[in-house]
Amino acid sequence: MRYIDEFRDRDTVRALAAEIKKISTRPVKLMEVCGGHTMSIQKFGLPALLPDTVELISGPGCPVCVTSRSYIDKAVAFSQQKDVIITTYGDLIRVPGSESTLEKEHAAGADVRVVYSVLDALKIAREQPAKKVVFLGIGFETTAPGTAVAILQAAREKLTNFFVYSAHKVMPPAMAALIDEGVQINGYIGPGHVSTITGKGIYEDIPKKFGLGVVISGFEPTDLMQSVLMLIRQIETGKPQVEIQYKRAVRPEGNRKAKQMMNEVFEPGDDWWRGLGVLKDSGLKIRPKYAAFDAEKNIRADGMVPLREPKGCICGDILKGIKKPKDCRLFATVCTPRDPVGSCMVSGEGACQAYYLYNR
Ligand code: SF4
């Protein structure tokens, strides 16, 4: 426990806050592009420790939140097919589609199972050869290598009943799109888990093209406060760059083996992000070589309904950092974690749930 305590040490956090206050001379908005960071920032009340000049805004880093409603609709349609088992991480089953959720389909008799790892889905496929097992592959560079490993393993075992419905995404196009759209951002608190896989190279364009710094951060209060300090130093000295604060987990080159497997199975393709629309090459599509494992190419999706976003939900603007959860008139009244209207309240990494739990 001592290890964690050190990263939550009050005196260290206060000292970092004092240093930030000392050197910060101009108003800045720093965006954390990771839902895990949003949760920690709200849980530990970090905004209250920062000077008025520094505002933290949350971005499009919650994988469940940015996943499109049409993706859920298609997953629902898959679940209604005979002999299909849907396997998914927990949060996704409660995300509303246009007319249903996977949770409702499960209650109505569909075989929808929550798994803790894609390898659990693979196990179900081995054990149930008469069924088609579909794994809902969502998430960024953090989870995509695991999905790739499962597909490679299924290929080795010549499984014919394991499929992935991929909505995996990569982070840099979204970070660039926000700046292109004119969202006011003065620096990025870079995602820690994504960067353990990718390393720092994927962010190098941000200082070069846009003149903004990126500091890859850990998840504890001292990590985040130190990352803020590093960004403020960059801004105040006019030297934007990519730095790693989370050195105990992130190597500059990332995890080469994981990247290699990801590139073997996936290729870049255009993808849709809630709030940002279609971004070029922001998605990871299953390569034709592994098409036999691609759910979209092998499973029917009858009964798809037209796409409709929930009325009044402003998740899109929240994911772009231009509105905060409390700006939504449904927040904490009509929309709660128990009865969520939008994906930002469903997900354990969603900004609306973070504010609901820690900053109402
Ligand atoms: S509070 Fe609910 S309805 Fe409002 S933006 Fe968040 S998820 Fe959407």
XYZ file of C-alpha atoms and ligand atoms in Angstrom:
368
model
C 0.000 0.000 0.000
C 2.926 2.293 0.647
C 3.477 2.554 -3.103
C -0.005 3.962 -3.761
C 0.174 6.204 -0.698
C 3.242 7.906 -2.084
C 1.401 8.809 -5.280
C -1.474 10.205 -3.224
C 0.646 12.088 -0.712
C -1.155 15.317 0.262
C 1.999 17.347 0.896
C 3.424 16.436 -2.512
C 0.139 17.327 -4.214
C 0.020 20.661 -2.339
C 3.647 21.429 -3.246
C 2.924 20.736 -6.917
C -0.179 22.948 -6.743
C 1.914 25.770 -5.226
C 4.508 25.452 -7.968
C 1.812 25.532 -10.675
C 0.356 28.668 -9.092
C 3.789 30.295 -8.945
C 4.635 29.869 -12.624
C 1.197 30.096 -14.305
C 0.694 33.602 -15.700
C -1.958 33.187 -18.399
C -5.350 31.443 -18.699
C -5.025 27.967 -20.222
C -7.272 25.008 -20.930
C -5.645 21.592 -20.634
C -7.512 18.589 -21.992
C -7.229 15.115 -20.526
C -7.844 12.680 -23.370
C -8.482 9.652 -21.220
C -11.616 8.692 -19.306
C -9.454 7.203 -16.540
C -7.840 10.606 -16.032
C -11.261 12.293 -15.926
C -12.351 9.908 -13.154
C -9.167 10.512 -11.095
C -9.307 14.287 -11.553
C -12.886 14.434 -10.273
C -12.439 11.773 -7.585
C -9.490 13.580 -5.999
C -10.956 17.059 -6.525
C -7.880 18.303 -8.379
C -9.553 21.269 -10.151
C -10.096 22.936 -6.745
C -6.328 22.872 -6.113
C -5.428 24.635 -9.341
C -5.154 28.406 -9.776
C -7.905 30.257 -11.673
C -5.610 30.413 -14.701
C -5.701 26.628 -15.230
C -8.852 24.856 -16.387
C -9.035 21.116 -16.995
C -11.429 19.897 -19.680
C -12.259 16.310 -20.530
C -11.977 14.957 -24.047
C -12.921 12.016 -26.257
C -11.016 9.370 -24.306
C -13.837 7.162 -23.087
C -14.170 4.311 -25.600
C -17.765 3.499 -24.697
C -18.758 7.182 -24.990
C -17.359 7.755 -28.479
C -18.754 4.511 -29.920
C -21.596 5.227 -32.317
C -25.230 4.457 -31.720
C -25.311 2.594 -35.049
C -22.621 0.257 -33.664
C -24.915 -0.601 -30.757
C -27.827 -1.008 -33.175
C -25.854 -3.503 -35.237
C -24.707 -5.385 -32.135
C -28.375 -5.589 -31.089
C -29.251 -6.876 -34.577
C -26.498 -9.514 -34.321
C -27.820 -10.596 -30.921
C -31.236 -11.239 -32.459
C -29.828 -13.763 -34.948
C -30.302 -17.441 -34.248
C -27.272 -19.214 -32.778
C -25.321 -16.011 -32.041
C -23.657 -15.379 -28.672
C -22.616 -11.757 -28.064
C -19.634 -11.287 -25.758
C -18.788 -7.834 -24.484
C -17.206 -5.777 -21.745
C -19.720 -4.759 -19.075
C -20.396 -1.081 -19.731
C -21.452 -1.582 -23.324
C -24.506 -3.683 -22.546
C -26.288 -0.679 -21.001
C -25.480 1.839 -23.748
C -28.709 2.817 -25.481
C -29.068 2.007 -29.162
C -31.807 3.659 -31.205
C -34.493 1.334 -29.868
C -32.877 -1.156 -27.524
C -29.828 -2.100 -25.502
C -27.941 -5.362 -25.285
C -29.160 -5.603 -21.698
C -32.779 -5.462 -22.865
C -32.083 -8.016 -25.587
C -30.560 -10.291 -22.963
C -33.666 -9.928 -20.819
C -35.726 -10.814 -23.884
C -33.798 -14.044 -24.389
C -30.737 -13.145 -26.478
C -27.469 -14.787 -25.472
C -25.401 -11.770 -24.357
C -22.486 -12.453 -22.030
C -20.206 -10.057 -20.186
C -16.563 -11.100 -20.399
C -13.488 -9.700 -18.683
C -11.163 -10.453 -21.570
C -11.412 -11.247 -25.257
C -9.770 -14.562 -24.381
C -12.937 -15.477 -22.453
C -14.848 -14.977 -25.706
C -12.396 -17.254 -27.486
C -12.939 -19.899 -24.809
C -16.708 -19.740 -25.304
C -16.191 -20.199 -29.066
C -14.102 -23.333 -28.441
C -16.689 -24.735 -26.041
C -19.712 -23.972 -28.227
C -18.794 -24.930 -31.801
C -22.436 -24.906 -32.927
C -22.781 -21.206 -32.010
C -21.340 -18.085 -33.606
C -19.511 -16.116 -30.934
C -19.208 -12.383 -31.614
C -16.836 -10.278 -29.514
C -17.567 -6.536 -29.441
C -14.112 -5.031 -29.912
C -14.102 -1.468 -28.660
C -11.370 0.721 -27.198
C -8.209 2.446 -28.287
C -4.638 1.225 -28.735
C -4.903 -0.113 -25.169
C -7.321 -2.941 -25.955
C -6.765 -3.437 -29.701
C -3.609 -5.593 -29.245
C -5.594 -8.031 -27.068
C -8.244 -8.349 -29.767
C -5.499 -8.927 -32.341
C -3.994 -11.694 -30.201
C -7.395 -13.417 -30.031
C -7.870 -13.278 -33.802
C -4.367 -14.642 -34.397
C -5.050 -17.429 -31.910
C -8.401 -18.237 -33.547
C -6.619 -18.422 -36.915
C -4.000 -20.788 -35.498
C -6.725 -23.023 -34.050
C -8.739 -22.768 -37.297
C -11.853 -21.732 -35.370
C -14.748 -21.016 -37.724
C -17.195 -19.642 -35.152
C -15.267 -16.732 -33.586
C -15.912 -13.210 -34.878
C -14.938 -9.690 -33.862
C -17.122 -6.651 -34.478
C -14.405 -3.999 -34.429
C -14.964 -0.413 -33.351
C -11.368 -0.074 -32.192
C -10.035 3.428 -32.656
C -6.714 5.281 -32.519
C -6.272 8.488 -30.565
C -4.131 10.945 -32.628
C -6.741 11.779 -35.347
C -9.229 12.816 -32.638
C -6.637 15.010 -30.899
C -5.823 16.702 -34.204
C -9.504 17.064 -35.163
C -10.320 18.948 -31.966
C -7.617 21.518 -32.709
C -8.720 21.746 -36.357
C -12.281 22.382 -35.177
C -11.068 25.333 -33.127
C -11.724 23.916 -29.661
C -9.643 26.033 -27.310
C -6.925 23.727 -25.988
C -3.493 24.850 -24.787
C -2.050 21.422 -24.043
C -2.924 17.752 -23.796
C -2.633 15.488 -20.773
C -1.792 12.412 -22.842
C -3.395 9.024 -22.194
C -1.315 6.732 -19.970
C -2.639 3.302 -20.942
C -2.705 3.979 -24.706
C 0.878 5.201 -24.498
C 2.161 2.033 -22.803
C 1.435 0.385 -26.164
C 2.173 3.187 -28.628
C 5.016 5.060 -26.920
C 5.356 8.803 -27.485
C 5.929 8.846 -31.269
C 2.238 9.006 -32.192
C 1.913 12.471 -30.607
C 4.953 14.122 -32.210
C 2.813 15.894 -34.845
C 0.877 17.797 -32.171
C 3.729 20.116 -31.102
C 5.125 20.239 -34.645
C 1.894 21.015 -36.515
C -0.182 22.721 -33.846
C 2.328 24.106 -31.350
C 0.726 22.283 -28.398
C 2.475 20.169 -25.798
C 1.520 16.640 -24.760
C 2.488 15.186 -21.385
C 1.734 11.475 -21.025
C 0.419 11.088 -17.501
C -0.160 8.438 -14.868
C -3.430 8.203 -12.980
C -2.651 9.116 -9.391
C -3.067 12.673 -8.014
C 0.681 13.377 -7.924
C 1.011 12.088 -11.514
C -1.716 14.373 -12.782
C -0.540 17.443 -10.852
C 3.014 16.899 -12.061
C 1.747 16.543 -15.651
C -0.132 19.835 -15.313
C 3.050 21.459 -13.995
C 5.080 20.078 -16.926
C 2.523 21.437 -19.412
C 2.419 24.852 -17.735
C 6.226 24.989 -17.884
C 6.109 24.204 -21.608
C 3.470 26.885 -22.186
C 5.226 29.524 -20.116
C 8.594 28.899 -21.828
C 7.026 28.558 -25.300
C 8.546 25.113 -25.840
C 5.775 22.640 -26.670
C 6.937 19.040 -26.845
C 5.951 15.465 -26.054
C 7.061 14.425 -22.587
C 6.463 11.330 -20.498
C 5.500 11.891 -16.873
C 4.330 8.256 -16.494
C 7.833 6.857 -16.836
C 7.202 3.884 -14.577
C 4.847 2.416 -17.217
C 5.519 4.124 -20.560
C 8.659 3.650 -22.640
C 9.353 6.115 -25.467
C 9.123 3.330 -28.047
C 6.050 1.691 -26.445
C 5.460 -2.035 -26.670
C 6.873 -3.182 -30.013
C 5.417 -6.688 -29.873
C 1.902 -5.420 -29.147
C 2.135 -2.878 -31.982
C 3.341 -5.566 -34.365
C 0.367 -7.831 -33.611
C -2.054 -4.917 -33.884
C -0.663 -3.997 -37.311
C -0.766 -7.606 -38.464
C -4.513 -7.886 -37.858
C -5.817 -4.317 -38.296
C -5.493 -1.635 -40.940
C -6.451 2.046 -40.654
C -9.921 3.026 -41.847
C -12.292 5.964 -41.464
C -14.425 5.818 -38.337
C -17.211 7.795 -36.660
C -16.736 9.412 -33.236
C -19.556 10.836 -31.142
C -19.163 14.619 -31.250
C -16.517 14.590 -33.969
C -18.167 12.673 -36.812
C -16.134 10.660 -39.333
C -12.364 11.013 -38.917
C -10.005 9.765 -41.580
C -7.971 6.700 -40.631
C -9.111 6.911 -37.018
C -10.466 3.353 -36.860
C -8.876 -0.075 -36.850
C -10.515 -2.351 -39.423
C -9.838 -6.075 -39.678
C -7.521 -6.732 -42.638
C -8.913 -8.817 -45.560
C -6.458 -11.586 -44.612
C -8.501 -12.092 -41.411
C -11.947 -11.450 -42.971
C -13.134 -14.888 -41.791
C -13.152 -13.427 -38.264
C -14.885 -10.156 -39.156
C -18.444 -10.133 -37.768
C -19.567 -7.489 -40.243
C -18.628 -9.743 -43.134
C -20.028 -12.956 -41.722
C -23.074 -12.259 -39.544
C -26.404 -10.917 -40.734
C -27.777 -7.761 -39.165
C -31.477 -7.797 -40.022
C -33.878 -5.326 -38.516
C -31.535 -2.328 -38.295
C -33.436 0.856 -37.447
C -32.509 4.423 -38.449
C -29.990 6.175 -36.216
C -31.394 8.489 -33.546
C -29.449 10.237 -30.792
C -31.267 10.669 -27.454
C -33.163 13.953 -27.216
C -31.447 16.577 -25.088
C -28.202 14.621 -24.609
C -25.088 16.744 -25.255
C -22.488 13.955 -24.988
C -21.035 15.053 -28.338
C -20.189 18.550 -27.075
C -18.857 17.157 -23.792
C -16.525 14.798 -25.656
C -15.228 17.789 -27.614
C -14.524 19.702 -24.412
C -16.819 22.603 -25.300
C -19.501 21.789 -22.681
C -19.388 20.241 -19.223
C -21.801 17.635 -17.824
C -23.503 20.228 -15.622
C -24.414 22.175 -18.792
C -26.772 19.329 -19.742
C -30.300 19.974 -18.528
C -30.821 16.213 -18.043
C -27.740 15.809 -15.811
C -28.502 14.215 -12.426
C -32.241 14.638 -12.906
C -33.514 12.588 -15.833
C -30.061 11.123 -16.522
C -28.234 9.196 -13.770
C -25.894 6.169 -13.725
C -28.890 4.064 -12.660
C -30.979 5.270 -15.549
C -28.592 6.737 -18.137
C -29.779 8.628 -21.192
C -26.422 8.892 -22.967
C -23.204 6.900 -23.131
C -21.233 9.493 -21.084
C -23.378 8.556 -18.051
C -23.262 4.797 -18.694
C -19.549 4.351 -18.824
C -17.281 4.044 -15.815
C -14.895 6.301 -17.747
C -17.557 8.786 -18.884
C -17.342 12.452 -17.923
C -21.015 12.608 -16.898
C -20.624 9.648 -14.538
C -17.404 11.146 -13.102
C -19.157 14.461 -12.389
C -22.236 12.644 -11.043
C -20.140 10.632 -8.581
C -17.692 13.311 -7.472
C -18.727 16.799 -8.568
C -22.514 17.243 -8.585
S -26.044 14.014 -18.515
Fe -26.860 12.261 -19.666
S -28.091 13.156 -21.269
Fe -26.737 14.779 -20.493
S -24.926 14.700 -21.802
Fe -24.507 13.398 -20.054
S -25.130 11.344 -20.745
Fe -26.075 12.794 -22.181
